[in-house]
Amino acid sequence: MGFIDRRGFIGRGFFAGVLAVGALGVLPGAAQAASAAQAEQLVTALVRDVNAVIASGASEPAMIAEFERIFVRYGDMPYIAAYVMGADGRRATGEQKKAFTAAFQGYAARKYGKQFREFIGSEITVAGTQKVKNAYQVATVAKLRGQSPFEVTFFVGEKSGRFYNMYVEGVNMLLTERTEIGAMLDRRRGDIDAMIADLRKAG
C-alpha cells in the first residue's frame, strides 16, 4: 500500500497488508452465513495464524510461502480479484481471470510478507462488532512496537461468512490495490496478459 510519508504510517500499511494476506477470506471450514460472533472469531483466528508465522523465526522465503498458504486457506479470491481488476475484469477471459487471481495472491504474499520483521511483538485486539447492511464490521485496535495504537476495521459478509475488505485508519485496502493494478494495466496499455506477467514478478 502506498500511504503518505508520516512516521509510522508506512509500517501501519504493511502491517495491515500482512493481515490481508491471511484475511480477505473465509471462516475456518466451509463458507457459511456469519454471525457477529463468527465475524470476531474470523479476525481472532486470522491474527493468531499470521502472528504464528511472524514469530516462527523462519526464513523470509519460507514466511512468504506460508503467508500465501494462509491466503489460499482463508481467501475469497475470485471476489477480491474481480474487485481489484475493476472494469477491466469485464473484458477478461475466464482463463485470464484465473491467472490473475493466482498472480495477485502471490503478489500480495510477497509484497507484504517481506515486511514481517516490523511486526514481531505486535498485538491486535477486537474492540467491537456491528451490523452494517449485509455485513459485519469488526473494529480492532492494532499496536506495533514503538508506535501509537491505530484502528483496523474488518468487513465480513453476512451471507458468505467471508472477509472481503479492511480499512486502516479509514484507508480502503481493496481500493488502494485496485488503483495499483489499474496503474499496472495503464503501463501495459490495457494488455491484461502483460499485466499478469508483471504481477507475477512484482512485490
Short mmCIF file of C-alpha atoms in Angstrom, two decimals, residues 4-176:
data_model
loop_
_atom_site.label_atom_id
_atom_site.label_comp_id
_atom_site.label_asym_id
_atom_site.label_seq_id
_atom_site.Cartn_x
_atom_site.Cartn_y
_atom_site.Cartn_z
CA ILE A 4 1.59 9.09 2.93
CA ASP A 5 5.03 9.58 4.44
CA ARG A 6 4.13 10.11 8.08
CA ARG A 7 6.19 8.43 10.77
CA GLY A 8 4.74 5.02 11.42
CA PHE A 9 2.06 5.11 8.74
CA ILE A 10 4.06 3.15 6.19
CA GLY A 11 4.57 0.44 8.79
CA ARG A 12 0.88 0.51 9.57
CA GLY A 13 0.04 -0.06 5.94
CA PHE A 14 2.37 -3.02 5.68
CA PHE A 15 1.00 -4.44 8.95
CA ALA A 16 -2.49 -4.29 7.51
CA GLY A 17 -1.26 -5.80 4.28
CA VAL A 18 0.23 -8.80 6.03
CA LEU A 19 -3.09 -9.29 7.80
CA ALA A 20 -4.78 -9.02 4.45
CA VAL A 21 -2.63 -11.81 3.07
CA GLY A 22 -4.36 -14.12 5.51
CA ALA A 23 -7.65 -12.31 5.75
CA LEU A 24 -9.90 -11.43 2.83
CA GLY A 25 -11.32 -14.84 3.37
CA VAL A 26 -13.48 -17.41 5.00
CA LEU A 27 -14.10 -18.68 8.46
CA PRO A 28 -12.20 -21.93 9.07
CA GLY A 29 -14.13 -24.70 7.32
CA ALA A 30 -16.75 -24.20 4.64
CA ALA A 31 -18.18 -20.77 3.88
CA GLN A 32 -21.41 -20.15 5.70
CA ALA A 33 -23.69 -17.38 6.89
CA ALA A 34 -21.85 -15.38 9.51
CA SER A 35 -22.97 -14.07 12.86
CA ALA A 36 -21.32 -11.26 14.79
CA ALA A 37 -19.57 -13.84 16.96
CA GLN A 38 -18.28 -15.72 13.91
CA ALA A 39 -17.01 -12.49 12.39
CA GLU A 40 -14.99 -11.85 15.54
CA GLN A 41 -13.76 -15.45 15.50
CA LEU A 42 -12.50 -14.95 11.96
CA VAL A 43 -10.46 -11.92 12.95
CA THR A 44 -9.10 -13.67 16.04
CA ALA A 45 -8.10 -16.78 14.07
CA LEU A 46 -6.55 -14.69 11.33
CA VAL A 47 -4.37 -12.71 13.70
CA ARG A 48 -3.34 -15.87 15.53
CA ASP A 49 -2.21 -17.56 12.31
CA VAL A 50 -0.35 -14.53 10.99
CA ASN A 51 1.39 -13.89 14.31
CA ALA A 52 2.46 -17.54 14.45
CA VAL A 53 4.22 -17.15 11.11
CA ILE A 54 5.83 -13.88 12.16
CA ALA A 55 7.13 -15.39 15.39
CA SER A 56 8.32 -18.64 13.80
CA GLY A 57 11.83 -17.45 13.02
CA ALA A 58 11.63 -18.99 9.54
CA SER A 59 13.48 -17.51 6.58
CA GLU A 60 11.85 -14.75 4.56
CA PRO A 61 11.04 -17.06 1.58
CA ALA A 62 9.51 -19.62 3.94
CA MET A 63 7.40 -16.95 5.63
CA ILE A 64 6.18 -15.59 2.31
CA ALA A 65 5.22 -19.11 1.22
CA GLU A 66 3.33 -19.60 4.48
CA PHE A 67 1.53 -16.26 4.10
CA GLU A 68 0.41 -17.38 0.66
CA ARG A 69 -0.86 -20.68 2.08
CA ILE A 70 -2.84 -18.71 4.67
CA PHE A 71 -4.18 -16.54 1.86
CA VAL A 72 -5.33 -19.63 -0.03
CA ARG A 73 -6.88 -21.12 3.10
CA TYR A 74 -8.91 -18.04 4.05
CA GLY A 75 -9.24 -16.09 0.83
CA ASP A 76 -12.34 -15.40 -1.23
CA MET A 77 -10.00 -14.79 -4.13
CA PRO A 78 -12.50 -14.68 -7.01
CA TYR A 79 -14.28 -11.74 -5.34
CA ILE A 80 -11.07 -9.97 -4.38
CA ALA A 81 -9.55 -10.40 -7.83
CA ALA A 82 -12.72 -9.20 -9.56
CA TYR A 83 -12.78 -6.09 -7.38
CA VAL A 84 -9.15 -5.11 -7.83
CA MET A 85 -9.35 -5.66 -11.61
CA GLY A 86 -12.26 -3.24 -11.74
CA ALA A 87 -13.96 -2.56 -15.06
CA ASP A 88 -11.14 -4.29 -16.93
CA GLY A 89 -12.31 -7.56 -15.46
CA ARG A 90 -15.39 -7.45 -17.68
CA ARG A 91 -13.29 -7.91 -20.80
CA ALA A 92 -11.01 -10.56 -19.30
CA THR A 93 -11.49 -14.18 -20.36
CA GLY A 94 -12.11 -16.93 -17.84
CA GLU A 95 -8.51 -18.08 -18.17
CA GLN A 96 -7.22 -14.55 -17.65
CA LYS A 97 -9.32 -14.15 -14.51
CA LYS A 98 -7.98 -17.43 -13.16
CA ALA A 99 -4.40 -16.45 -13.97
CA PHE A 100 -4.86 -13.01 -12.44
CA THR A 101 -6.30 -14.47 -9.26
CA ALA A 102 -3.27 -16.74 -8.80
CA ALA A 103 -0.83 -13.95 -9.68
CA PHE A 104 -2.45 -11.46 -7.30
CA GLN A 105 -2.37 -13.99 -4.49
CA GLY A 106 1.39 -14.46 -4.87
CA TYR A 107 1.96 -10.73 -5.33
CA ALA A 108 0.18 -9.89 -2.08
CA ALA A 109 2.13 -12.54 -0.16
CA ARG A 110 5.46 -11.21 -1.47
CA LYS A 111 4.62 -7.53 -1.15
CA TYR A 112 3.53 -7.62 2.44
CA GLY A 113 5.29 -10.72 3.69
CA LYS A 114 8.71 -9.13 3.17
CA GLN A 115 7.90 -6.62 5.89
CA PHE A 116 7.41 -9.25 8.58
CA ARG A 117 10.27 -8.03 10.82
CA GLU A 118 8.30 -4.87 11.64
CA PHE A 119 5.50 -6.88 13.21
CA ILE A 120 7.30 -9.07 15.73
CA GLY A 121 5.61 -8.48 19.06
CA SER A 122 2.61 -6.72 17.51
CA GLU A 123 -0.84 -7.00 19.07
CA ILE A 124 -4.34 -6.58 17.72
CA THR A 125 -7.49 -6.71 19.84
CA VAL A 126 -11.18 -6.70 18.92
CA ALA A 127 -12.89 -3.52 20.11
CA GLY A 128 -16.41 -4.34 18.94
CA THR A 129 -18.61 -5.60 16.11
CA GLN A 130 -21.66 -4.04 14.50
CA LYS A 131 -24.02 -4.97 11.67
CA VAL A 132 -23.66 -2.78 8.57
CA LYS A 133 -26.20 -3.60 5.85
CA ASN A 134 -25.34 -7.16 4.73
CA ALA A 135 -22.03 -7.39 6.58
CA TYR A 136 -20.38 -7.23 9.97
CA GLN A 137 -17.88 -4.51 10.72
CA VAL A 138 -15.28 -5.68 13.21
CA ALA A 139 -13.35 -2.82 14.80
CA THR A 140 -9.91 -3.65 16.16
CA VAL A 141 -7.01 -1.77 17.70
CA ALA A 142 -3.52 -2.63 16.46
CA LYS A 143 -0.31 -1.95 18.35
CA LEU A 144 3.15 -2.06 16.80
CA ARG A 145 6.25 -1.68 18.90
CA GLY A 146 7.29 1.95 19.18
CA GLN A 147 4.10 3.30 17.58
CA SER A 148 0.82 4.63 18.89
CA PRO A 149 -2.24 2.33 18.59
CA PHE A 150 -4.30 2.63 15.41
CA GLU A 151 -7.61 1.31 14.13
CA VAL A 152 -8.03 -1.54 11.66
CA THR A 153 -11.60 -2.35 10.59
CA PHE A 154 -12.51 -5.68 9.02
CA PHE A 155 -15.65 -6.40 6.96
CA VAL A 156 -17.19 -9.89 6.95
CA GLY A 157 -20.11 -10.72 4.64
CA GLU A 158 -23.22 -11.90 6.48
CA LYS A 159 -24.32 -14.43 3.85
CA SER A 160 -20.94 -15.71 2.72
CA GLY A 161 -19.12 -15.72 6.04
CA ARG A 162 -16.15 -14.38 4.07
CA PHE A 163 -13.86 -11.49 4.83
CA TYR A 164 -13.90 -9.13 1.89
CA ASN A 165 -12.22 -5.86 2.87
CA MET A 166 -10.41 -3.90 5.54
CA TYR A 167 -9.77 -0.27 6.38
CA VAL A 168 -6.68 1.09 8.13
CA GLU A 169 -7.48 4.44 9.74
CA GLY A 170 -10.07 4.96 7.02
CA VAL A 171 -7.86 3.81 4.12
CA ASN A 172 -9.65 1.21 1.96
CA MET A 173 -7.22 -1.63 1.23
CA LEU A 174 -9.06 -3.08 -1.76
CA LEU A 175 -9.48 0.34 -3.34
CA THR A 176 -5.77 1.01 -2.87
#
